[in-house]
Amino acid sequence: NEQRLFPSAAQLASFLINANQHDPDAFATLGTALLGTGEHKRALGAFQAALDLLGAAPDAPDAVELRCRIAECYAKENNYAAQLSALAEIPAHARPAEVHMALGRLLHRMGNEREAVESYKAAMVAAPLAVEAVGALARLGVPDQDIIALTGAEAQGQGWVSALVAAQARKARGDFGPAKTTLTQLAASFPESPEVLARLAACQAEMGQLEEALRCYARVRSVDVHYLDGMDWYASALMQAKDVPALNKLTYSMLDTDVRRPEGWVAGSMYMELKKDRERAMEYAEKALALDPRHEAALLRAGHLHMADEKLDLALVAFRKALEVSKSISAFQGAVKTYVAQGRIKEALSLAKEALERSNRNPKAFLLVGMALSQLPEGLEKAQVALEQAVRLDPHNSETVMELVNVLVQHDKLPECVEALSAHLRLRNSDEVHSRLGDIYAKMQKLDLALGEYNTALALNRNLESARVGLDRLEKTMKGIDPDGDGEMADLGEADGDANASL
């Protein structure tokens, strides 16, 4: 077993058992060998026999080790209830950090957040630098200072340890601005740490700083081309940038590194969607989920693809599972948007408020609240307040500005729409925002200005459907034809534009 020659070890252990069927060590050796060969059910029987023969107290080291291996076998078989039962039989004072972490994950999966928090805290007491527990505790709402206190005096004496814990906690909670600041400082001290760089890039991407995020992710790849943790979010940034060749290259590289990890398949799903092959995009997302049913990025992928296919019930299932894994703002976004699409505004608003309660400095949380409120006639005023706050927190987010404009249009506040869209364009040149500004100018009968905006949008993206439709309608209007009619001449009124202007 020590030389990892598991088939040989299994055969030799079977001879030992035949020679002495009352030797717990022989059964334990057989169990370890079978676990190594992937024969989990046989391994489970061997470990259980070893435990029965051992007859030791539950807190004896050998008994604890055997119960850990029994729980591992149940986990391999996806029998989580039995895994939990096996781990719970280990007395609390005898549980090593790995047991506390496993219990935390299981309890979290089952929705028992209070006991999950206690297990994660116990893991950090046993292993103060259990960074995995840091993110879990932050996502479960434990304050930063409480998490840092668990790292111990020795670790806190190392300034970078406290900074890393704080950054991890803030990122997990969706507080990306402060997390980015801390990670930037850490990256200056540890410029070749893929863990720091990947987390920094993720924060930049969440804050809409796409170019900076892409550069930072590229640095991760230059430091370690086989680093996979979080690289599906790099794929997401490339998809947002519509960089098909780079996404294709990343996908092949990640799958070449390890086809048994879900990240490469998530990247492949994004690549296939950009290639407009949604069927294969879903196949790749399902492959990722087969490898890890609780991989957040894969669940979000499946949810978005189901949304695009208008399979709202399936989309909601995927997003709700993503929320079980992590109360991330991305998971909240998917679920809230699905509820809105289903017309279930009460559920959408309730979930949006939960997102805001968990991440009260995240502009996307305010966006979700505004989006849900805007579906209620009596909620328009409050929606405007929420969306204006979202714009103040992140003026670079085009989606937020577009939602705000939708609310302002319902209030017939067209000059305010122009002001909001123009202010955003001074910060970020967006084809969709130019097209929306063209719509507003058309509503205000400022046809020459509308024409300029549609042409600018199409110069940035000649395939933008909203600009094409808007320009077609504008062309008809400027020719005196009712764009909603059957070719009848329209009354242009006092249109601020030359009806004979050349298109």
Short mmCIF file of C-alpha atoms in Angstrom, two decimals:
data_model
loop_
_atom_site.label_atom_id
_atom_site.label_comp_id
_atom_site.label_asym_id
_atom_site.label_seq_id
_atom_site.Cartn_x
_atom_site.Cartn_y
_atom_site.Cartn_z
CA ASN A 1 0.00 0.00 0.00
CA GLU A 2 2.78 2.47 0.83
CA GLN A 3 4.18 1.97 -2.68
CA ARG A 4 0.65 2.35 -4.11
CA LEU A 5 0.71 -1.14 -5.65
CA PHE A 6 -2.90 -1.62 -4.62
CA PRO A 7 -3.82 -4.73 -6.64
CA SER A 8 -0.77 -6.55 -5.26
CA ALA A 9 -1.56 -5.34 -1.73
CA ALA A 10 -5.15 -6.57 -2.03
CA GLN A 11 -4.05 -10.06 -3.06
CA LEU A 12 -1.47 -10.31 -0.29
CA ALA A 13 -3.96 -9.02 2.31
CA SER A 14 -6.45 -11.70 1.33
CA PHE A 15 -3.83 -14.38 2.10
CA LEU A 16 -3.17 -12.75 5.49
CA ILE A 17 -6.90 -12.82 6.28
CA ASN A 18 -7.12 -16.50 5.31
CA ALA A 19 -4.19 -17.22 7.63
CA ASN A 20 -5.77 -15.31 10.51
CA GLN A 21 -9.38 -14.17 10.25
CA HIS A 22 -9.20 -12.34 13.57
CA ASP A 23 -6.46 -9.86 12.63
CA PRO A 24 -7.92 -6.33 12.33
CA ASP A 25 -4.71 -5.06 10.70
CA ALA A 26 -5.10 -7.51 7.83
CA PHE A 27 -8.67 -6.33 7.16
CA ALA A 28 -7.57 -2.68 7.39
CA THR A 29 -4.76 -3.38 4.91
CA LEU A 30 -7.25 -5.01 2.54
CA GLY A 31 -9.63 -2.05 2.89
CA THR A 32 -6.88 0.46 2.05
CA ALA A 33 -5.85 -1.56 -1.00
CA LEU A 34 -9.44 -1.88 -2.25
CA LEU A 35 -10.03 1.84 -1.72
CA GLY A 36 -6.97 2.40 -3.88
CA THR A 37 -8.31 0.19 -6.67
CA GLY A 38 -11.71 1.91 -6.56
CA GLU A 39 -13.62 -1.08 -5.13
CA HIS A 40 -15.40 1.03 -2.55
CA LYS A 41 -18.09 -1.45 -1.45
CA ARG A 42 -15.56 -4.21 -0.84
CA ALA A 43 -13.34 -1.72 0.99
CA LEU A 44 -16.28 -0.73 3.18
CA GLY A 45 -16.81 -4.34 4.25
CA ALA A 46 -13.12 -4.78 5.03
CA PHE A 47 -12.91 -1.62 7.13
CA GLN A 48 -16.09 -2.52 9.00
CA ALA A 49 -14.68 -5.98 9.77
CA ALA A 50 -11.45 -4.39 11.01
CA LEU A 51 -13.41 -2.04 13.28
CA ASP A 52 -15.50 -4.90 14.70
CA LEU A 53 -12.39 -6.99 15.37
CA LEU A 54 -10.50 -4.07 16.88
CA GLY A 55 -12.97 -3.70 19.76
CA ALA A 56 -11.30 -0.43 20.82
CA ALA A 57 -12.88 2.61 22.46
CA PRO A 58 -14.49 5.01 19.95
CA ASP A 59 -11.85 7.65 20.64
CA ALA A 60 -8.88 5.32 20.16
CA PRO A 61 -6.69 6.52 17.25
CA ASP A 62 -7.08 3.27 15.27
CA ALA A 63 -10.87 3.33 15.68
CA VAL A 64 -11.02 6.98 14.59
CA GLU A 65 -8.93 6.19 11.50
CA LEU A 66 -11.15 3.25 10.53
CA ARG A 67 -14.33 5.30 10.90
CA CYS A 68 -12.76 8.00 8.70
CA ARG A 69 -12.07 5.40 6.01
CA ILE A 70 -15.59 3.94 6.35
CA ALA A 71 -16.99 7.45 5.87
CA GLU A 72 -14.74 7.90 2.83
CA CYS A 73 -16.19 4.73 1.28
CA TYR A 74 -19.74 6.00 1.82
CA ALA A 75 -18.77 9.32 0.25
CA LYS A 76 -17.43 7.52 -2.83
CA GLU A 77 -20.84 5.84 -3.13
CA ASN A 78 -22.67 9.18 -2.67
CA ASN A 79 -24.35 7.79 0.45
CA TYR A 80 -24.14 11.02 2.42
CA ALA A 81 -26.51 10.02 5.22
CA ALA A 82 -24.37 6.97 6.02
CA GLN A 83 -21.21 9.08 5.73
CA LEU A 84 -22.62 11.55 8.25
CA SER A 85 -23.58 8.72 10.60
CA ALA A 86 -20.08 7.20 10.45
CA LEU A 87 -18.37 10.51 11.17
CA ALA A 88 -20.82 11.39 13.96
CA GLU A 89 -19.81 8.19 15.78
CA ILE A 90 -16.35 9.66 16.34
CA PRO A 91 -16.41 11.48 19.71
CA ALA A 92 -16.09 15.25 19.29
CA HIS A 93 -12.86 15.50 21.31
CA ALA A 94 -11.19 12.88 19.08
CA ARG A 95 -12.14 14.34 15.69
CA PRO A 96 -9.21 15.53 13.55
CA ALA A 97 -9.54 18.53 11.24
CA GLU A 98 -10.50 16.38 8.24
CA VAL A 99 -13.51 15.01 10.14
CA HIS A 100 -14.69 18.47 11.18
CA MET A 101 -14.36 19.68 7.57
CA ALA A 102 -16.24 16.67 6.20
CA LEU A 103 -19.00 17.16 8.78
CA GLY A 104 -19.19 20.85 7.89
CA ARG A 105 -19.61 20.08 4.20
CA LEU A 106 -22.24 17.41 4.86
CA LEU A 107 -24.25 19.56 7.27
CA HIS A 108 -24.03 22.51 4.88
CA ARG A 109 -25.26 20.29 2.04
CA MET A 110 -28.22 19.21 4.18
CA GLY A 111 -29.15 22.79 5.05
CA ASN A 112 -28.12 22.61 8.71
CA GLU A 113 -26.16 25.86 8.65
CA ARG A 114 -25.83 26.36 12.42
CA GLU A 115 -24.15 23.01 13.01
CA ALA A 116 -22.12 23.42 9.81
CA VAL A 117 -20.67 26.65 11.23
CA GLU A 118 -19.69 24.86 14.44
CA SER A 119 -17.97 22.09 12.46
CA TYR A 120 -16.04 24.54 10.29
CA LYS A 121 -14.98 26.49 13.38
CA ALA A 122 -13.82 23.26 15.03
CA ALA A 123 -11.78 22.48 11.89
CA MET A 124 -10.02 25.84 12.22
CA VAL A 125 -9.35 25.24 15.92
CA ALA A 126 -7.72 21.92 14.99
CA ALA A 127 -5.96 23.43 11.93
CA PRO A 128 -5.86 27.25 12.19
CA LEU A 129 -4.80 27.68 8.56
CA ALA A 130 -7.64 25.64 7.06
CA VAL A 131 -8.31 28.21 4.32
CA GLU A 132 -11.13 26.09 2.89
CA ALA A 133 -13.06 26.62 6.12
CA VAL A 134 -12.53 30.38 5.89
CA GLY A 135 -14.58 30.71 2.69
CA ALA A 136 -17.27 28.40 4.01
CA LEU A 137 -17.66 30.38 7.24
CA ALA A 138 -17.80 33.67 5.35
CA ARG A 139 -20.51 32.35 3.04
CA LEU A 140 -22.45 31.27 6.12
CA GLY A 141 -22.36 34.80 7.51
CA VAL A 142 -19.64 34.57 10.18
CA PRO A 143 -18.01 38.02 10.73
CA ASP A 144 -14.44 38.52 9.47
CA GLN A 145 -13.02 39.25 12.92
CA ASP A 146 -14.43 35.99 14.30
CA ILE A 147 -12.84 34.02 11.47
CA ILE A 148 -9.46 35.75 11.88
CA ALA A 149 -9.56 35.03 15.62
CA LEU A 150 -9.74 31.31 14.81
CA THR A 151 -6.40 31.40 12.98
CA GLY A 152 -4.50 31.57 16.29
CA ALA A 153 -1.95 34.00 17.68
CA GLU A 154 1.01 32.53 15.79
CA ALA A 155 -0.72 32.81 12.41
CA GLN A 156 -2.01 36.30 13.20
CA GLY A 157 1.57 37.35 13.86
CA GLN A 158 2.19 36.78 10.16
CA GLY A 159 0.52 39.82 8.59
CA TRP A 160 -0.04 38.12 5.25
CA VAL A 161 -2.01 35.30 6.89
CA SER A 162 -4.56 37.67 8.40
CA ALA A 163 -4.74 39.56 5.11
CA LEU A 164 -5.34 36.36 3.14
CA VAL A 165 -8.06 35.23 5.55
CA ALA A 166 -9.75 38.65 5.44
CA ALA A 167 -9.60 38.75 1.62
CA GLN A 168 -10.97 35.22 1.34
CA ALA A 169 -13.82 36.03 3.72
CA ARG A 170 -14.75 39.28 1.96
CA LYS A 171 -14.64 37.67 -1.48
CA ALA A 172 -16.83 34.78 -0.31
CA ARG A 173 -19.32 37.30 1.08
CA GLY A 174 -19.43 39.24 -2.19
CA ASP A 175 -17.64 42.28 -0.77
CA PHE A 176 -15.36 42.49 -3.79
CA GLY A 177 -13.98 46.04 -3.43
CA PRO A 178 -12.24 45.55 -0.06
CA ALA A 179 -11.25 42.01 -1.07
CA LYS A 180 -9.60 43.36 -4.23
CA THR A 181 -7.69 45.99 -2.26
CA THR A 182 -6.27 43.39 0.13
CA LEU A 183 -5.46 40.93 -2.64
CA THR A 184 -3.68 43.64 -4.65
CA GLN A 185 -1.43 44.23 -1.65
CA LEU A 186 -0.82 40.50 -1.29
CA ALA A 187 -0.03 40.18 -5.00
CA ALA A 188 2.67 42.83 -4.60
CA SER A 189 4.31 40.68 -1.91
CA PHE A 190 3.62 37.32 -3.59
CA PRO A 191 3.64 38.13 -7.33
CA GLU A 192 3.86 34.48 -8.39
CA SER A 193 1.16 33.02 -6.17
CA PRO A 194 -1.53 31.56 -8.45
CA GLU A 195 -3.95 31.40 -5.49
CA VAL A 196 -3.67 35.14 -4.83
CA LEU A 197 -3.71 36.11 -8.51
CA ALA A 198 -6.73 33.94 -9.32
CA ARG A 199 -8.73 35.42 -6.44
CA LEU A 200 -7.69 38.95 -7.42
CA ALA A 201 -8.76 38.34 -11.03
CA ALA A 202 -12.13 36.99 -9.87
CA CYS A 203 -12.75 40.16 -7.84
CA GLN A 204 -11.79 42.35 -10.79
CA ALA A 205 -14.17 40.44 -13.04
CA GLU A 206 -17.02 40.73 -10.53
CA MET A 207 -16.44 44.49 -10.39
CA GLY A 208 -16.70 44.80 -14.17
CA GLN A 209 -12.98 45.43 -14.65
CA LEU A 210 -12.76 42.95 -17.49
CA GLU A 211 -9.45 43.99 -19.07
CA GLU A 212 -7.67 43.98 -15.71
CA ALA A 213 -9.17 40.58 -14.86
CA LEU A 214 -8.04 39.07 -18.17
CA ARG A 215 -4.50 40.33 -17.64
CA CYS A 216 -4.44 38.96 -14.11
CA TYR A 217 -5.76 35.55 -15.20
CA ALA A 218 -3.11 35.48 -17.93
CA ARG A 219 -0.50 35.99 -15.21
CA VAL A 220 -1.89 32.96 -13.37
CA ARG A 221 -1.42 30.88 -16.51
CA SER A 222 2.12 32.21 -17.01
CA VAL A 223 3.02 31.24 -13.43
CA ASP A 224 1.44 27.76 -13.60
CA VAL A 225 -0.20 26.63 -16.82
CA HIS A 226 -1.69 23.57 -15.07
CA TYR A 227 -3.38 25.52 -12.25
CA LEU A 228 -7.13 24.79 -12.47
CA ASP A 229 -8.81 26.19 -9.35
CA GLY A 230 -11.15 28.98 -10.42
CA MET A 231 -10.01 28.88 -14.04
CA ASP A 232 -13.58 28.31 -15.21
CA TRP A 233 -14.15 31.91 -14.09
CA TYR A 234 -11.29 32.88 -16.43
CA ALA A 235 -13.29 31.14 -19.15
CA SER A 236 -16.30 33.23 -18.12
CA ALA A 237 -14.28 36.43 -18.52
CA LEU A 238 -13.11 35.32 -21.98
CA MET A 239 -16.71 34.52 -22.90
CA GLN A 240 -17.75 37.99 -21.78
CA ALA A 241 -14.99 39.44 -23.96
CA LYS A 242 -16.17 37.17 -26.82
CA ASP A 243 -12.59 36.01 -27.35
CA VAL A 244 -13.35 32.70 -29.09
CA PRO A 245 -9.76 31.71 -30.01
CA ALA A 246 -8.45 32.34 -26.48
CA LEU A 247 -11.37 30.44 -24.94
CA ASN A 248 -10.79 27.52 -27.30
CA LYS A 249 -7.09 27.43 -26.36
CA LEU A 250 -7.88 27.60 -22.64
CA THR A 251 -10.43 24.78 -22.90
CA TYR A 252 -8.01 22.41 -24.62
CA SER A 253 -5.24 23.26 -22.15
CA MET A 254 -7.45 22.66 -19.11
CA LEU A 255 -8.80 19.36 -20.41
CA ASP A 256 -5.27 18.29 -21.29
CA THR A 257 -4.27 18.99 -17.69
CA ASP A 258 -7.06 16.88 -16.17
CA VAL A 259 -10.22 15.64 -17.89
CA ARG A 260 -11.51 14.46 -14.51
CA ARG A 261 -11.87 18.02 -13.22
CA PRO A 262 -15.05 19.98 -14.06
CA GLU A 263 -13.36 23.32 -14.86
CA GLY A 264 -12.26 22.36 -18.38
CA TRP A 265 -15.73 21.08 -19.29
CA VAL A 266 -17.31 24.31 -18.00
CA ALA A 267 -14.90 26.26 -20.22
CA GLY A 268 -15.82 23.98 -23.14
CA SER A 269 -19.51 24.68 -22.53
CA MET A 270 -18.87 28.41 -22.78
CA TYR A 271 -16.85 27.93 -25.96
CA MET A 272 -19.63 25.90 -27.56
CA GLU A 273 -22.20 28.55 -26.64
CA LEU A 274 -20.08 31.23 -28.31
CA LYS A 275 -19.96 28.95 -31.35
CA LYS A 276 -23.79 28.89 -31.16
CA ASP A 277 -23.88 25.15 -30.49
CA ARG A 278 -26.12 25.13 -27.43
CA GLU A 279 -26.73 21.39 -27.59
CA ARG A 280 -23.03 20.62 -27.12
CA ALA A 281 -22.75 23.45 -24.62
CA MET A 282 -25.31 21.67 -22.45
CA GLU A 283 -23.54 18.33 -22.97
CA TYR A 284 -20.31 19.82 -21.65
CA ALA A 285 -22.09 21.41 -18.68
CA GLU A 286 -23.68 18.05 -17.84
CA LYS A 287 -20.27 16.37 -18.11
CA ALA A 288 -18.90 18.86 -15.57
CA LEU A 289 -21.82 18.12 -13.23
CA ALA A 290 -21.31 14.38 -13.61
CA LEU A 291 -17.76 14.88 -12.36
CA ASP A 292 -18.85 17.17 -9.50
CA PRO A 293 -22.60 17.63 -8.91
CA ARG A 294 -21.90 20.53 -6.56
CA HIS A 295 -19.56 22.52 -8.77
CA GLU A 296 -21.00 26.05 -8.66
CA ALA A 297 -19.79 27.23 -12.07
CA ALA A 298 -21.23 24.11 -13.73
CA LEU A 299 -24.60 24.60 -12.01
CA LEU A 300 -24.67 28.24 -13.11
CA ARG A 301 -23.82 27.16 -16.66
CA ALA A 302 -26.68 24.67 -16.73
CA GLY A 303 -29.04 27.28 -15.31
CA HIS A 304 -28.14 29.91 -17.91
CA LEU A 305 -28.44 27.43 -20.78
CA HIS A 306 -31.86 26.29 -19.55
CA MET A 307 -32.89 29.96 -19.30
CA ALA A 308 -31.78 30.57 -22.88
CA ASP A 309 -33.91 27.59 -23.96
CA GLU A 310 -36.84 28.95 -21.90
CA LYS A 311 -36.82 25.85 -19.70
CA LEU A 312 -37.45 27.91 -16.62
CA ASP A 313 -38.27 25.08 -14.20
CA LEU A 314 -34.97 23.33 -15.00
CA ALA A 315 -33.11 26.64 -14.78
CA LEU A 316 -34.54 27.30 -11.33
CA VAL A 317 -33.52 23.83 -10.11
CA ALA A 318 -29.93 24.50 -11.23
CA PHE A 319 -29.76 27.95 -9.65
CA ARG A 320 -31.30 26.75 -6.39
CA LYS A 321 -28.68 23.98 -6.22
CA ALA A 322 -26.00 26.60 -6.83
CA LEU A 323 -27.38 28.56 -3.89
CA GLU A 324 -27.12 25.45 -1.72
CA VAL A 325 -23.44 25.22 -2.63
CA SER A 326 -22.68 28.90 -2.20
CA LYS A 327 -24.79 31.93 -1.43
CA SER A 328 -22.89 33.79 -4.14
CA ILE A 329 -24.28 36.85 -5.88
CA SER A 330 -24.10 34.94 -9.21
CA ALA A 331 -26.36 32.20 -7.84
CA PHE A 332 -28.78 34.80 -6.44
CA GLN A 333 -28.83 36.57 -9.82
CA GLY A 334 -29.74 33.42 -11.69
CA ALA A 335 -32.52 32.45 -9.29
CA VAL A 336 -34.02 35.96 -9.05
CA LYS A 337 -34.05 36.40 -12.83
CA THR A 338 -35.71 33.02 -13.25
CA TYR A 339 -38.41 33.86 -10.72
CA VAL A 340 -39.04 37.16 -12.54
CA ALA A 341 -39.28 35.34 -15.88
CA GLN A 342 -41.82 32.97 -14.30
CA GLY A 343 -43.83 35.88 -12.97
CA ARG A 344 -43.17 34.77 -9.38
CA ILE A 345 -42.36 38.26 -8.18
CA LYS A 346 -42.92 37.59 -4.47
CA GLU A 347 -40.27 34.85 -4.47
CA ALA A 348 -37.95 36.99 -6.60
CA LEU A 349 -38.21 39.93 -4.19
CA SER A 350 -37.73 37.73 -1.12
CA LEU A 351 -34.56 36.18 -2.58
CA ALA A 352 -33.25 39.57 -3.74
CA LYS A 353 -33.67 40.95 -0.23
CA GLU A 354 -31.78 37.95 1.15
CA ALA A 355 -28.94 38.68 -1.27
CA LEU A 356 -28.87 42.30 -0.10
CA GLU A 357 -28.90 41.26 3.55
CA ARG A 358 -25.90 39.01 2.95
CA SER A 359 -24.00 41.44 0.70
CA ASN A 360 -25.18 44.92 1.63
CA ARG A 361 -22.27 46.63 -0.12
CA ASN A 362 -22.57 44.71 -3.35
CA PRO A 363 -24.12 46.76 -6.17
CA LYS A 364 -25.46 43.60 -7.82
CA ALA A 365 -27.56 42.93 -4.73
CA PHE A 366 -29.18 46.37 -5.06
CA LEU A 367 -29.68 45.62 -8.77
CA LEU A 368 -31.60 42.44 -7.92
CA VAL A 369 -33.84 44.26 -5.45
CA GLY A 370 -34.51 46.99 -8.01
CA MET A 371 -35.20 44.42 -10.73
CA ALA A 372 -37.75 42.60 -8.56
CA LEU A 373 -39.43 45.79 -7.30
CA SER A 374 -39.73 47.14 -10.85
CA GLN A 375 -42.16 44.30 -11.63
CA LEU A 376 -44.66 45.74 -9.14
CA PRO A 377 -46.59 48.92 -10.07
CA GLU A 378 -46.41 50.05 -6.45
CA GLY A 379 -42.69 49.26 -6.31
CA LEU A 380 -41.40 51.55 -9.05
CA GLU A 381 -40.29 54.38 -6.73
CA LYS A 382 -38.40 52.00 -4.45
CA ALA A 383 -36.95 50.24 -7.49
CA GLN A 384 -35.54 53.54 -8.73
CA VAL A 385 -33.94 54.20 -5.34
CA ALA A 386 -32.33 50.73 -5.26
CA LEU A 387 -31.05 50.98 -8.81
CA GLU A 388 -29.65 54.48 -8.29
CA GLN A 389 -27.74 53.13 -5.28
CA ALA A 390 -26.43 50.27 -7.44
CA VAL A 391 -25.20 52.78 -10.04
CA ARG A 392 -23.47 54.84 -7.36
CA LEU A 393 -21.68 51.75 -6.05
CA ASP A 394 -20.69 50.56 -9.53
CA PRO A 395 -21.17 53.11 -12.31
CA HIS A 396 -19.44 50.78 -14.82
CA ASN A 397 -22.17 48.11 -14.78
CA SER A 398 -24.21 48.41 -17.98
CA GLU A 399 -26.96 46.04 -16.81
CA THR A 400 -27.70 48.23 -13.80
CA VAL A 401 -27.97 51.39 -15.91
CA MET A 402 -30.26 49.64 -18.38
CA GLU A 403 -32.56 48.47 -15.57
CA LEU A 404 -32.63 52.00 -14.14
CA VAL A 405 -33.55 53.38 -17.54
CA ASN A 406 -36.39 50.86 -17.85
CA VAL A 407 -37.83 52.17 -14.58
CA LEU A 408 -37.35 55.81 -15.59
CA VAL A 409 -39.16 55.14 -18.89
CA GLN A 410 -42.16 53.81 -16.95
CA HIS A 411 -42.13 57.12 -15.06
CA ASP A 412 -41.85 58.96 -18.42
CA LYS A 413 -38.59 60.56 -17.21
CA LEU A 414 -36.88 60.57 -20.60
CA PRO A 415 -34.38 63.40 -19.95
CA GLU A 416 -33.19 61.50 -16.85
CA CYS A 417 -32.77 58.42 -19.09
CA VAL A 418 -30.53 60.39 -21.44
CA GLU A 419 -28.50 61.69 -18.51
CA ALA A 420 -28.00 58.20 -17.02
CA LEU A 421 -27.05 56.57 -20.33
CA SER A 422 -24.74 59.40 -21.39
CA ALA A 423 -22.97 59.36 -18.03
CA HIS A 424 -22.40 55.62 -18.38
CA LEU A 425 -21.04 55.98 -21.92
CA ARG A 426 -18.46 58.46 -20.67
CA LEU A 427 -17.13 55.63 -18.49
CA ARG A 428 -17.69 52.67 -20.78
CA ASN A 429 -18.32 52.52 -24.51
CA SER A 430 -21.09 49.92 -24.89
CA ASP A 431 -22.94 48.94 -28.05
CA GLU A 432 -26.11 48.04 -26.13
CA VAL A 433 -26.10 51.31 -24.21
CA HIS A 434 -25.71 53.33 -27.44
CA SER A 435 -28.65 51.39 -28.90
CA ARG A 436 -30.79 52.06 -25.81
CA LEU A 437 -29.91 55.75 -25.95
CA GLY A 438 -31.05 55.68 -29.58
CA ASP A 439 -34.40 54.27 -28.41
CA ILE A 440 -34.79 57.08 -25.89
CA TYR A 441 -33.95 59.79 -28.43
CA ALA A 442 -36.47 58.23 -30.82
CA LYS A 443 -39.14 58.40 -28.10
CA MET A 444 -38.24 62.08 -27.59
CA GLN A 445 -38.56 62.63 -31.38
CA LYS A 446 -34.88 63.64 -31.57
CA LEU A 447 -34.43 61.58 -34.68
CA ASP A 448 -31.03 62.83 -35.82
CA LEU A 449 -29.54 62.03 -32.39
CA ALA A 450 -31.22 58.61 -32.41
CA LEU A 451 -29.73 57.92 -35.85
CA GLY A 452 -26.25 58.74 -34.57
CA GLU A 453 -26.59 56.41 -31.60
CA TYR A 454 -27.85 53.46 -33.66
CA ASN A 455 -25.02 53.88 -36.15
CA THR A 456 -22.48 54.05 -33.34
CA ALA A 457 -23.92 50.87 -31.80
CA LEU A 458 -23.72 49.03 -35.13
CA ALA A 459 -20.18 50.26 -35.72
CA LEU A 460 -19.23 48.60 -32.41
CA ASN A 461 -21.28 45.45 -33.11
CA ARG A 462 -22.81 45.04 -36.55
CA ASN A 463 -24.83 42.03 -35.34
CA LEU A 464 -26.59 43.85 -32.48
CA GLU A 465 -30.26 43.03 -33.04
CA SER A 466 -31.68 45.83 -30.88
CA ALA A 467 -29.79 48.46 -32.92
CA ARG A 468 -30.87 46.89 -36.21
CA VAL A 469 -34.52 46.89 -35.16
CA GLY A 470 -34.27 50.43 -33.80
CA LEU A 471 -32.62 51.71 -36.96
CA ASP A 472 -35.26 50.04 -39.14
CA ARG A 473 -38.05 51.65 -37.14
CA LEU A 474 -36.28 55.00 -37.24
CA GLU A 475 -35.80 54.78 -41.00
CA LYS A 476 -39.53 54.23 -41.47
CA THR A 477 -40.36 57.12 -39.16
CA MET A 478 -38.01 59.48 -40.96
CA LYS A 479 -39.67 58.50 -44.26
CA GLY A 480 -43.07 59.30 -42.76
CA ILE A 481 -44.13 55.67 -42.40
CA ASP A 482 -45.73 54.38 -39.21
CA PRO A 483 -43.21 51.78 -37.88
CA ASP A 484 -46.04 49.92 -36.13
CA GLY A 485 -48.48 50.18 -39.01
CA ASP A 486 -48.97 48.73 -42.47
CA GLY A 487 -47.12 51.36 -44.46
CA GLU A 488 -49.41 54.34 -43.73
CA MET A 489 -47.74 57.73 -43.47
CA ALA A 490 -47.02 58.82 -39.90
CA ASP A 491 -47.38 62.25 -38.35
CA LEU A 492 -43.84 63.28 -37.43
CA GLY A 493 -44.99 66.23 -35.37
CA GLU A 494 -42.10 68.48 -34.48
CA ALA A 495 -39.42 65.84 -34.80
CA ASP A 496 -35.99 67.14 -33.99
CA GLY A 497 -34.42 65.83 -37.14
CA ASP A 498 -34.49 66.03 -40.87
CA ALA A 499 -37.09 63.62 -42.18
CA ASN A 500 -35.19 63.51 -45.44
CA ALA A 501 -31.89 62.78 -43.77
CA SER A 502 -29.82 60.22 -45.56
CA LEU A 503 -29.44 56.86 -43.86
#
